[in-house]
Short mmCIF file of C-alpha atoms in Angstrom, two decimals:
data_model
loop_
_atom_site.label_atom_id
_atom_site.label_comp_id
_atom_site.label_asym_id
_atom_site.label_seq_id
_atom_site.Cartn_x
_atom_site.Cartn_y
_atom_site.Cartn_z
CA UNK A 10 8.13 -0.59 -91.59
CA UNK A 11 7.75 -0.66 -87.90
CA UNK A 12 6.05 2.25 -86.34
CA UNK A 13 6.39 3.61 -82.81
CA UNK A 14 3.11 4.13 -81.01
CA UNK A 15 2.89 6.72 -78.27
CA UNK A 16 1.47 5.63 -74.93
CA UNK A 17 -2.07 6.81 -74.34
CA UNK A 18 -3.24 8.98 -71.44
CA UNK A 19 0.27 9.91 -70.48
CA UNK A 20 1.94 13.25 -70.99
CA UNK A 21 5.62 12.93 -71.84
CA UNK A 22 8.44 15.19 -70.98
CA UNK A 23 10.32 17.12 -73.63
CA UNK A 24 13.28 14.73 -73.69
CA UNK A 25 11.06 11.64 -73.92
CA UNK A 26 9.02 13.10 -76.79
CA UNK A 27 12.19 14.07 -78.72
CA UNK A 28 13.62 10.58 -78.38
CA UNK A 29 10.43 8.96 -79.67
CA UNK A 30 10.16 11.32 -82.65
CA UNK A 31 13.74 10.62 -83.69
CA UNK A 32 12.99 6.91 -83.82
CA UNK A 33 9.92 7.40 -85.98
CA UNK A 34 10.00 6.49 -89.70
CA UNK A 35 9.44 9.16 -92.31
CA UNK A 36 6.27 7.35 -93.41
CA UNK A 37 4.78 7.97 -89.99
CA UNK A 38 5.42 11.70 -90.23
CA UNK A 39 3.25 14.26 -91.99
CA UNK A 40 6.30 15.94 -93.46
CA UNK A 41 6.27 18.98 -91.23
CA UNK A 42 9.22 20.26 -89.26
CA UNK A 43 9.31 19.58 -85.61
CA UNK A 44 11.42 21.72 -83.32
CA UNK A 45 11.75 21.71 -79.53
CA UNK A 46 13.04 24.56 -77.40
CA UNK A 47 13.97 23.44 -73.90
CA UNK A 48 13.44 26.20 -71.36
CA UNK A 49 15.78 26.76 -68.51
CA UNK A 50 12.97 26.32 -65.99
CA UNK A 51 12.24 22.73 -66.98
CA UNK A 52 12.50 20.28 -64.13
CA UNK A 53 13.85 16.78 -64.22
CA UNK A 54 11.92 14.07 -66.04
CA UNK A 55 11.01 12.24 -62.84
CA UNK A 56 9.44 15.31 -61.25
CA UNK A 57 7.60 16.09 -64.50
CA UNK A 58 6.11 12.63 -64.55
CA UNK A 59 4.85 12.99 -61.01
CA UNK A 60 3.30 16.35 -61.76
CA UNK A 61 1.68 15.30 -65.08
CA UNK A 62 0.24 12.01 -63.90
CA UNK A 63 -2.68 13.84 -62.24
CA UNK A 64 -5.90 14.21 -64.17
CA UNK A 65 -6.52 17.78 -65.35
CA UNK A 66 -9.77 18.08 -63.35
CA UNK A 67 -8.38 16.73 -60.08
CA UNK A 68 -7.72 19.20 -57.22
CA UNK A 69 -4.09 19.82 -56.27
CA UNK A 70 -2.62 17.44 -53.75
CA UNK A 71 -2.38 18.60 -50.14
CA UNK A 72 1.09 19.29 -48.90
CA UNK A 73 1.88 17.14 -45.86
CA UNK A 74 2.47 18.84 -42.51
CA UNK A 75 5.99 19.75 -41.59
CA UNK A 76 7.38 19.53 -45.12
CA UNK A 77 9.82 22.34 -44.59
CA UNK A 78 7.80 24.90 -46.51
CA UNK A 79 9.42 28.32 -46.25
CA UNK A 80 7.71 30.53 -43.68
CA UNK A 81 5.61 33.34 -45.08
CA UNK A 82 5.47 36.65 -43.29
CA UNK A 83 3.70 39.96 -43.65
CA UNK A 84 3.90 43.25 -41.81
CA UNK A 85 0.87 44.88 -40.22
CA UNK A 86 0.13 48.61 -40.24
CA UNK A 87 1.61 49.03 -36.78
CA UNK A 88 4.86 47.36 -37.85
CA UNK A 89 4.14 43.96 -36.32
CA UNK A 90 5.63 41.12 -38.35
CA UNK A 91 3.39 38.02 -38.48
CA UNK A 92 5.03 34.74 -39.52
CA UNK A 93 3.07 31.73 -40.79
CA UNK A 94 4.47 28.40 -39.62
CA UNK A 95 3.53 24.79 -40.27
CA UNK A 96 1.32 23.08 -37.69
CA UNK A 97 3.34 20.74 -35.53
CA UNK A 98 6.66 22.40 -36.24
CA UNK A 99 8.62 23.47 -33.14
CA UNK A 100 8.54 27.20 -32.47
CA UNK A 101 11.61 29.03 -31.32
CA UNK A 102 9.48 31.45 -29.31
CA UNK A 103 7.61 28.68 -27.49
CA UNK A 104 10.86 26.99 -26.48
CA UNK A 105 12.52 30.16 -25.23
CA UNK A 106 11.32 29.48 -21.67
CA UNK A 107 10.48 26.31 -19.76
CA UNK A 108 8.05 25.87 -16.89
CA UNK A 109 9.92 26.16 -13.59
CA UNK A 110 7.21 26.13 -10.88
CA UNK A 111 5.85 23.07 -9.06
CA UNK A 112 2.13 22.77 -9.76
CA UNK A 113 -0.38 21.73 -7.12
CA UNK A 114 -1.31 22.69 -3.55
CA UNK A 115 1.30 24.81 -1.80
CA UNK A 116 3.13 23.80 1.37
CA UNK A 117 0.85 26.12 3.31
CA UNK A 118 -2.25 24.29 2.05
CA UNK A 119 -0.79 20.80 2.55
CA UNK A 120 0.13 21.65 6.13
CA UNK A 121 -3.24 23.18 6.98
CA UNK A 122 -5.75 20.96 5.16
CA UNK A 123 -6.67 18.06 7.45
CA UNK A 124 -10.44 18.19 7.01
CA UNK A 125 -13.13 19.43 4.65
CA UNK A 126 -13.66 22.54 6.77
CA UNK A 127 -9.97 23.43 6.76
CA UNK A 128 -9.86 23.31 2.96
CA UNK A 129 -12.66 25.88 2.90
CA UNK A 130 -11.02 28.04 5.59
CA UNK A 131 -7.86 28.22 3.46
CA UNK A 132 -9.86 30.41 1.09
CA UNK A 133 -12.46 32.08 3.33
CA UNK A 134 -10.29 32.35 6.44
CA UNK A 135 -11.27 33.13 10.02
CA UNK A 136 -10.02 36.71 9.69
CA UNK A 137 -12.44 37.34 6.83
CA UNK A 138 -15.30 35.80 8.85
CA UNK A 139 -14.47 38.04 11.80
CA UNK A 140 -14.52 41.10 9.53
CA UNK A 141 -17.93 40.12 8.16
CA UNK A 142 -19.22 39.49 11.70
CA UNK A 143 -17.94 42.86 12.90
CA UNK A 144 -19.47 44.80 10.00
CA UNK A 145 -22.78 42.92 10.32
CA UNK A 146 -23.07 43.59 14.05
CA UNK A 147 -22.19 47.25 13.51
CA UNK A 148 -24.97 47.57 10.95
CA UNK A 149 -27.54 45.74 13.09
CA UNK A 150 -26.91 47.84 16.19
CA UNK A 151 -28.00 50.96 14.35
CA UNK A 152 -31.58 49.83 15.00
CA UNK A 153 -31.20 46.99 17.53
CA UNK A 154 -28.67 47.90 20.25
CA UNK A 155 -28.63 44.39 21.79
CA UNK A 156 -28.19 42.49 18.50
CA UNK A 157 -25.16 40.19 18.39
CA UNK A 158 -23.58 37.53 16.19
CA UNK A 159 -20.74 35.06 16.77
CA UNK A 160 -18.33 33.65 14.19
CA UNK A 161 -19.71 30.14 14.74
CA UNK A 162 -23.26 31.34 14.11
CA UNK A 163 -22.08 33.06 10.93
CA UNK A 164 -20.53 29.76 9.81
CA UNK A 165 -23.84 28.02 10.55
CA UNK A 166 -25.57 30.69 8.45
CA UNK A 167 -23.24 29.86 5.53
CA UNK A 168 -23.89 26.14 6.04
CA UNK A 169 -27.61 26.74 5.48
CA UNK A 170 -26.78 28.30 2.10
CA UNK A 171 -24.82 25.20 1.06
CA UNK A 172 -27.51 22.80 2.32
CA UNK A 173 -30.13 24.64 0.32
CA UNK A 174 -27.87 24.52 -2.77
CA UNK A 175 -27.72 20.71 -2.71
CA UNK A 176 -31.19 19.96 -1.31
CA UNK A 177 -33.67 22.50 -2.74
CA UNK A 178 -32.00 25.03 -5.06
CA UNK A 179 -35.33 26.11 -6.57
CA UNK A 180 -37.60 28.51 -4.73
CA UNK A 181 -37.16 31.03 -1.94
CA UNK A 182 -34.83 30.33 0.97
CA UNK A 183 -37.65 30.73 3.53
CA UNK A 184 -39.43 27.76 1.91
CA UNK A 185 -36.91 25.48 3.63
CA UNK A 186 -38.74 26.14 6.93
CA UNK A 187 -42.24 25.60 5.52
CA UNK A 188 -44.25 22.44 6.16
CA UNK A 189 -44.44 21.51 2.47
CA UNK A 190 -40.76 22.03 1.59
CA UNK A 191 -39.24 21.50 5.02
CA UNK A 192 -35.52 20.67 5.25
CA UNK A 193 -35.07 19.30 8.80
CA UNK A 194 -31.34 20.02 8.94
CA UNK A 195 -31.93 23.71 8.23
CA UNK A 196 -34.71 23.99 10.79
CA UNK A 197 -32.57 22.33 13.45
CA UNK A 198 -29.66 24.64 12.73
CA UNK A 199 -31.39 28.01 13.03
CA UNK A 200 -34.90 29.48 13.28
CA UNK A 201 -36.23 31.14 10.16
CA UNK A 202 -36.57 34.59 11.74
CA UNK A 203 -32.97 34.50 12.96
CA UNK A 204 -31.74 33.57 9.48
CA UNK A 205 -33.73 36.44 7.96
CA UNK A 206 -32.36 38.85 10.56
CA UNK A 207 -28.75 37.91 9.74
CA UNK A 208 -29.45 38.22 6.02
CA UNK A 209 -30.96 41.69 6.43
CA UNK A 210 -27.99 43.01 8.39
CA UNK A 211 -25.25 41.17 6.47
CA UNK A 212 -22.47 43.62 5.55
CA UNK A 213 -18.85 43.35 4.37
CA UNK A 214 -17.47 46.82 5.11
CA UNK A 215 -17.91 49.82 7.37
CA UNK A 216 -20.81 51.84 5.99
CA UNK A 217 -19.62 54.99 7.78
CA UNK A 218 -16.49 55.22 5.58
CA UNK A 219 -17.95 53.80 2.35
CA UNK A 220 -18.89 57.16 0.85
CA UNK A 221 -15.24 58.24 0.78
CA UNK A 222 -13.93 54.93 -0.54
CA UNK A 223 -16.50 54.57 -3.29
CA UNK A 224 -15.06 57.66 -5.04
CA UNK A 225 -12.05 55.60 -6.13
CA UNK A 226 -13.48 52.08 -5.86
CA UNK A 227 -16.89 51.17 -7.30
CA UNK A 228 -16.74 47.83 -5.49
CA UNK A 229 -15.93 49.38 -2.12
CA UNK A 230 -18.82 47.58 -0.37
CA UNK A 231 -16.99 44.23 -0.65
CA UNK A 232 -13.61 44.94 -2.28
CA UNK A 233 -11.59 44.27 0.90
CA UNK A 234 -13.10 40.80 1.37
CA UNK A 235 -12.74 40.01 -2.34
CA UNK A 236 -9.07 41.05 -2.40
CA UNK A 237 -8.27 38.81 0.55
CA UNK A 238 -10.11 35.94 -1.12
CA UNK A 239 -7.93 36.36 -4.24
CA UNK A 240 -4.80 36.38 -2.11
CA UNK A 241 -5.83 33.17 -0.36
CA UNK A 242 -6.55 31.47 -3.70
CA UNK A 243 -3.06 32.31 -4.96
CA UNK A 244 -1.44 31.37 -1.64
CA UNK A 245 -3.06 27.91 -1.49
CA UNK A 246 -2.44 26.59 -5.01
CA UNK A 247 0.23 26.87 -7.71
CA UNK A 248 -1.25 26.53 -11.21
CA UNK A 249 0.35 24.35 -13.84
CA UNK A 250 2.04 25.29 -17.09
CA UNK A 251 -1.20 26.06 -18.93
CA UNK A 252 -3.77 28.61 -17.77
CA UNK A 253 -6.88 30.10 -19.33
CA UNK A 254 -8.52 33.50 -19.04
CA UNK A 255 -12.17 34.07 -19.77
CA UNK A 256 -15.31 35.70 -18.43
CA UNK A 257 -18.10 34.53 -16.14
CA UNK A 258 -21.56 36.09 -15.88
CA UNK A 259 -23.05 35.55 -12.41
CA UNK A 260 -26.82 35.68 -13.07
CA UNK A 261 -28.62 38.33 -11.03
CA UNK A 262 -31.02 41.18 -11.74
CA UNK A 263 -30.05 43.18 -8.68
CA UNK A 264 -29.64 46.93 -9.13
CA UNK A 265 -25.95 47.55 -9.54
CA UNK A 266 -23.88 50.27 -11.29
CA UNK A 267 -21.97 47.63 -13.26
CA UNK A 268 -24.64 45.06 -14.13
CA UNK A 269 -24.08 43.63 -17.61
CA UNK A 270 -26.39 42.31 -20.32
CA UNK A 271 -24.90 39.57 -22.50
CA UNK A 272 -27.38 38.05 -24.94
CA UNK A 273 -25.24 34.97 -25.60
CA UNK A 274 -25.22 33.93 -21.94
CA UNK A 275 -27.97 31.83 -20.41
CA UNK A 276 -28.65 34.29 -17.59
CA UNK A 277 -28.62 37.39 -19.87
CA UNK A 278 -28.30 39.83 -16.91
CA UNK A 279 -25.69 39.66 -14.19
CA UNK A 280 -22.33 40.75 -12.81
CA UNK A 281 -19.39 39.89 -15.06
CA UNK A 282 -16.16 38.48 -13.62
CA UNK A 283 -12.79 38.04 -15.32
CA UNK A 284 -11.16 34.77 -14.25
CA UNK A 285 -7.78 33.08 -14.54
CA UNK A 286 -8.03 29.31 -14.08
CA UNK A 287 -5.70 26.33 -14.14
CA UNK A 288 -6.39 24.28 -17.26
CA UNK A 289 -5.85 20.83 -15.74
CA UNK A 290 -7.64 21.12 -12.38
CA UNK A 291 -10.16 23.92 -13.13
CA UNK A 292 -8.93 25.75 -10.00
CA UNK A 293 -9.83 29.46 -10.01
CA UNK A 294 -6.48 31.16 -9.40
CA UNK A 295 -7.66 34.76 -9.61
CA UNK A 296 -10.91 36.61 -10.32
CA UNK A 297 -11.97 40.21 -10.67
CA UNK A 298 -15.41 41.80 -11.20
CA UNK A 299 -15.86 44.01 -14.24
CA UNK A 300 -16.67 47.49 -12.93
CA UNK A 301 -17.10 49.29 -16.23
CA UNK A 302 -14.73 51.81 -17.77
CA UNK A 303 -11.67 52.39 -15.62
CA UNK A 304 -11.01 56.14 -15.33
CA UNK A 305 -7.39 55.50 -14.33
CA UNK A 306 -6.53 53.88 -17.69
CA UNK A 307 -4.58 56.08 -20.06
CA UNK A 308 -5.82 56.86 -23.54
CA UNK A 309 -4.94 54.10 -25.98
CA UNK A 310 -4.64 51.32 -23.40
CA UNK A 311 -6.71 48.24 -24.15
CA UNK A 312 -9.01 46.91 -21.44
CA UNK A 313 -8.33 43.31 -22.42
CA UNK A 314 -4.56 43.67 -22.00
CA UNK A 315 -4.89 45.28 -18.57
CA UNK A 316 -7.25 42.51 -17.43
CA UNK A 317 -4.88 39.74 -18.52
CA UNK A 318 -1.79 41.35 -17.00
CA UNK A 319 -3.59 42.02 -13.71
CA UNK A 320 -4.94 38.49 -13.38
CA UNK A 321 -1.65 36.87 -14.41
CA UNK A 322 0.61 39.07 -12.29
CA UNK A 323 1.17 36.49 -9.49
CA UNK A 324 1.88 33.74 -12.03
CA UNK A 325 4.29 35.41 -14.48
CA UNK A 326 8.03 34.74 -14.91
CA UNK A 327 7.61 30.94 -14.52
CA UNK A 328 7.43 29.91 -18.19
CA UNK A 329 3.66 29.44 -18.37
CA UNK A 330 1.35 29.56 -21.37
CA UNK A 331 -1.97 31.42 -21.16
CA UNK A 332 -4.88 30.70 -23.50
CA UNK A 333 -7.38 33.47 -24.29
CA UNK A 334 -10.21 34.04 -26.74
CA UNK A 335 -10.19 36.63 -29.50
CA UNK A 336 -11.39 39.38 -27.17
CA UNK A 337 -8.07 39.35 -25.30
CA UNK A 338 -5.66 38.22 -28.03
CA UNK A 339 -3.44 40.89 -29.59
CA UNK A 340 0.19 41.19 -30.69
CA UNK A 341 0.92 43.83 -28.06
CA UNK A 342 -0.36 41.52 -25.30
CA UNK A 343 1.83 38.69 -26.57
CA UNK A 344 4.87 41.01 -26.46
CA UNK A 345 4.12 42.11 -22.89
CA UNK A 346 3.66 38.52 -21.74
CA UNK A 347 6.76 37.34 -23.56
CA UNK A 348 8.82 39.90 -21.65
CA UNK A 349 7.66 38.12 -18.48
CA UNK A 350 8.56 34.63 -19.78
CA UNK A 351 4.93 33.81 -20.60
CA UNK A 352 3.58 32.76 -23.99
CA UNK A 353 0.12 33.45 -25.39
CA UNK A 354 -2.21 31.17 -27.34
CA UNK A 355 -5.21 32.92 -28.88
CA UNK A 356 -8.40 31.01 -29.69
CA UNK A 357 -11.92 31.72 -30.88
CA UNK A 358 -14.78 32.25 -28.46
CA UNK A 359 -15.77 29.06 -26.68
CA UNK A 360 -17.70 28.25 -23.51
CA UNK A 361 -15.04 26.87 -21.22
CA UNK A 362 -15.96 23.90 -19.11
CA UNK A 363 -13.90 24.93 -16.10
CA UNK A 364 -16.10 27.99 -15.55
CA UNK A 365 -19.26 25.84 -15.35
CA UNK A 366 -18.40 24.03 -12.12
CA UNK A 367 -19.76 26.92 -10.09
CA UNK A 368 -23.13 26.69 -11.87
CA UNK A 369 -24.03 23.38 -10.19
CA UNK A 370 -25.00 23.53 -6.51
CA UNK A 371 -24.82 27.32 -6.42
CA UNK A 372 -25.83 29.22 -3.27
CA UNK A 373 -27.26 31.96 -5.48
CA UNK A 374 -30.59 33.32 -4.27
CA UNK A 375 -32.78 36.36 -4.84
CA UNK A 376 -31.41 39.52 -3.25
CA UNK A 377 -31.81 43.30 -3.58
CA UNK A 378 -28.18 44.10 -2.68
CA UNK A 379 -25.37 43.51 -5.15
CA UNK A 380 -22.63 42.95 -2.49
CA UNK A 381 -24.62 39.92 -1.33
CA UNK A 382 -24.71 38.65 -4.94
CA UNK A 383 -20.92 39.02 -5.14
CA UNK A 384 -20.65 37.21 -1.78
CA UNK A 385 -22.74 34.34 -3.18
CA UNK A 386 -20.35 34.00 -6.12
CA UNK A 387 -17.37 34.06 -3.78
CA UNK A 388 -18.88 31.21 -1.77
CA UNK A 389 -19.41 29.20 -4.97
CA UNK A 390 -15.83 29.74 -6.13
CA UNK A 391 -14.46 29.01 -2.66
CA UNK A 392 -16.40 25.73 -2.57
CA UNK A 393 -15.03 24.71 -6.00
CA UNK A 394 -11.44 25.53 -5.01
CA UNK A 395 -11.81 23.84 -1.62
CA UNK A 396 -13.04 20.68 -3.34
CA UNK A 397 -10.00 20.68 -5.66
CA UNK A 398 -7.59 21.35 -2.78
CA UNK A 399 -9.08 18.66 -0.56
CA UNK A 400 -8.84 16.02 -3.28
CA UNK A 401 -5.26 16.98 -4.13
CA UNK A 402 -4.08 17.00 -0.50
CA UNK A 403 -5.88 13.90 0.82
CA UNK A 404 -6.47 11.76 -2.25
CA UNK A 405 -10.22 11.76 -1.59
CA UNK A 406 -12.30 10.68 -4.61
CA UNK A 407 -15.87 11.53 -3.54
CA UNK A 408 -18.38 13.53 -5.54
CA UNK A 409 -18.69 17.28 -5.21
CA UNK A 410 -22.22 17.09 -3.81
CA UNK A 411 -21.01 14.85 -0.99
CA UNK A 412 -18.17 17.27 -0.33
CA UNK A 413 -20.61 20.18 0.00
CA UNK A 414 -22.76 18.13 2.38
CA UNK A 415 -19.75 17.38 4.59
CA UNK A 416 -18.67 21.02 4.43
CA UNK A 417 -22.09 22.22 5.59
CA UNK A 418 -22.03 19.70 8.42
CA UNK A 419 -18.62 20.83 9.67
CA UNK A 420 -19.50 24.51 9.29
CA UNK A 421 -22.43 24.23 11.69
CA UNK A 422 -20.81 21.68 14.03
CA UNK A 423 -19.31 24.16 16.52
CA UNK A 424 -22.46 26.27 16.57
CA UNK A 425 -24.65 23.21 17.26
CA UNK A 426 -22.33 22.13 20.09
CA UNK A 427 -22.53 25.60 21.63
CA UNK A 428 -26.31 25.53 21.18
CA UNK A 429 -26.56 22.21 23.06
CA UNK A 430 -24.41 23.54 25.89
CA UNK A 431 -26.67 26.58 26.28
CA UNK A 432 -29.76 24.37 26.31
CA UNK A 433 -28.30 22.17 29.04
CA UNK A 434 -27.32 25.23 31.03
CA UNK A 435 -30.85 26.60 30.81
CA UNK A 436 -32.26 23.31 32.02
CA UNK A 437 -29.89 23.31 34.98
CA UNK A 438 -30.73 26.91 35.85
CA UNK A 439 -34.44 26.14 35.63
CA UNK A 440 -34.14 23.14 37.96
CA UNK A 441 -32.46 25.23 40.65
CA UNK A 442 -34.05 28.59 41.54
CA UNK A 443 -31.89 31.41 40.31
CA UNK A 444 -31.77 35.14 40.48
CA UNK A 445 -33.77 36.23 37.47
CA UNK A 446 -36.28 38.99 36.97
CA UNK A 447 -39.73 38.33 38.35
CA UNK A 448 -42.63 37.74 36.04
CA UNK A 449 -46.25 36.78 36.25
CA UNK A 450 -47.07 33.22 37.31
CA UNK A 451 -47.87 31.12 34.26
CA UNK A 452 -49.66 28.32 36.17
CA UNK A 453 -52.25 30.26 38.23
CA UNK A 454 -53.74 27.20 39.89
CA UNK A 455 -53.95 28.70 43.38
CA UNK A 456 -53.04 32.34 42.89
CA UNK A 457 -54.39 35.49 41.33
CA UNK A 458 -51.59 36.49 38.95
CA UNK A 459 -48.86 36.43 41.53
CA UNK A 460 -45.27 37.33 40.60
CA UNK A 461 -42.48 34.72 40.54
CA UNK A 462 -38.84 34.32 39.52
CA UNK A 463 -38.73 30.51 39.62
CA UNK A 464 -39.71 27.98 36.96
CA UNK A 465 -41.16 24.50 37.21
CA UNK A 466 -38.53 21.78 36.84
CA UNK A 467 -40.84 19.81 34.53
CA UNK A 468 -42.77 22.23 32.28
CA UNK A 469 -40.34 25.20 32.67
CA UNK A 470 -43.18 27.64 33.36
CA UNK A 471 -42.79 30.41 35.90
CA UNK A 472 -44.51 29.23 39.11
CA UNK A 473 -45.30 31.19 42.26
CA UNK A 474 -45.09 29.72 45.78
CA UNK A 475 -48.88 29.05 45.97
CA UNK A 476 -48.93 27.07 42.73
CA UNK A 477 -45.97 24.80 43.37
CA UNK A 478 -45.58 21.52 45.22
CA UNK A 479 -44.41 21.84 48.82
CA UNK A 480 -41.62 19.29 48.57
CA UNK A 481 -40.19 20.01 45.10
CA UNK A 482 -40.19 22.98 42.78
CA UNK A 483 -42.85 21.44 40.58
CA UNK A 484 -46.14 23.09 39.71
CA UNK A 485 -49.39 21.49 40.77
CA UNK A 486 -50.30 20.65 37.17
CA UNK A 487 -47.15 18.57 36.65
CA UNK A 488 -47.56 16.92 40.07
CA UNK A 489 -50.94 15.51 39.06
#
C-alpha cells in the first residue's frame, strides 16, 4: 500500500495535518485515536505558514516602519498623555501650523549693510558706542579731569582686540607692543600706555546709580548695553523654521557673583549664557547670561521653561520648531509653545556646532572685571553675526579670519585719518611761530637756558632767538 510521508522541517497547520491523516492507510497508523479541536483564534493557513517557517531559535522579525501599528499611549502622574508613534509617520500636531515668516536678513539690514563695518554696526550701533564712551570718560575724570575719549578712538581700541584675536591670541595683550612679539598694525594704531588707560577706565554704565539698580538686576553693570545688543540681533535677522536653544560657557576666572563651574566644559569656570540660534546659519538670535536663582520666579516654576520662553518671545507665533536638550524638554513647555504656534523637539545633550564659532578668533583676554568679560563675549557674538549678515546681504564668500581683518581695518580707519590730520596740523603749527606757552630752550647752542615759545622747523625742538638761524626759524644744529 502506498504511504503518505510528511514533509520534513515544516510545521503544518491544523487543516493540512487533518487532510494528510485522512489519506493515510490503517497500516501506517498505530491504532490510536486522533482528534483535532480547532480553536476560534486560529488564523488562516497562509499566515500560519509564514509564522511557522521561522526557526525556533531565530529572533522575531523587525516590524517595518510606518506599518500602521496602533499607537500606544500612557498617562503620567500629572495627567499628561504620552502617545507613541511610528518614526516617519506624519504627526497631526506638527502639521497644525506652518512657517509663515521670511527667513534671512531683514529689510533694515539689507538697506544698511554696504560694507564690513556697517554689518558690525548693525549689532553694536553708534548709540551703544556713544554710551560706552560717555561712561568711560565719566569714570576716568574721577581721577584725571582732562581725560577724554572719542567714538573713533573707541572703535580703534576695539579693532586692536580683533587684530590680536587673529594675529596673536596667546599671551598678554601688552605683548603686542613688545620687540619680540610686536604686531606693527597695533603699534601704529595706538600707543601701549593709551590702550592700557582706556582698558582701565572702560565702563558700560553710570557707577553713581549702579548701587540702586543692582538691587533688582545682578547684571546692572552692563545690562543696558546687552539688552540693546539683543534687540539689534533680532532687528537685523529673521531666523528660519528651525531654531535651537542651548548653553554657552564663556571661559573666565574673574570674580563674579554668578560664575559657574561645569566639569564637562573645556574651560570649567566661566559665565554661562543661554542662547537661541538659527539652525541653518548659526546666527545668534538672542542670548542671556545666567544670573543664578531668580527671586521673581514663583514657586513651582521651572527655570528651563522660563529661559526658553524668554529667548523665543520675539520669534513665536510664526510656526517655528525649537530643538532643546533634555534639560529644557518637558511636557508643560511643549504645551506653552504649542499655544504660540511653536513645536518642540527634545534631544539628548550634545555639543552644538553653532555655539563653537565664537571660540575661534575670540577677543577674550585676562581681566579682573566681569563686565569686561561679558563685553568680550558680546564682541565675539557680534563678529559672528556680522559675518553671517555680510555674506547673506552681499554674497561674499571669504573666510571668517579675512572678514575680521577687514573689520579691524575699517574700525580704525577714521581714527587713523584723524590722527594723520592732527600730525599735519602740528607740523604746520611748528613751521610757523604760534602762540603757545613758553618753555626752556632745548638747543642751548648760544644761550644759557633761555625761554622760548617757538620750535625749529626741522627738528621740532623749542629754540630761543639766540640759538636759531637769522634768516629762517631753524636751529643752529640743523643749519650745520
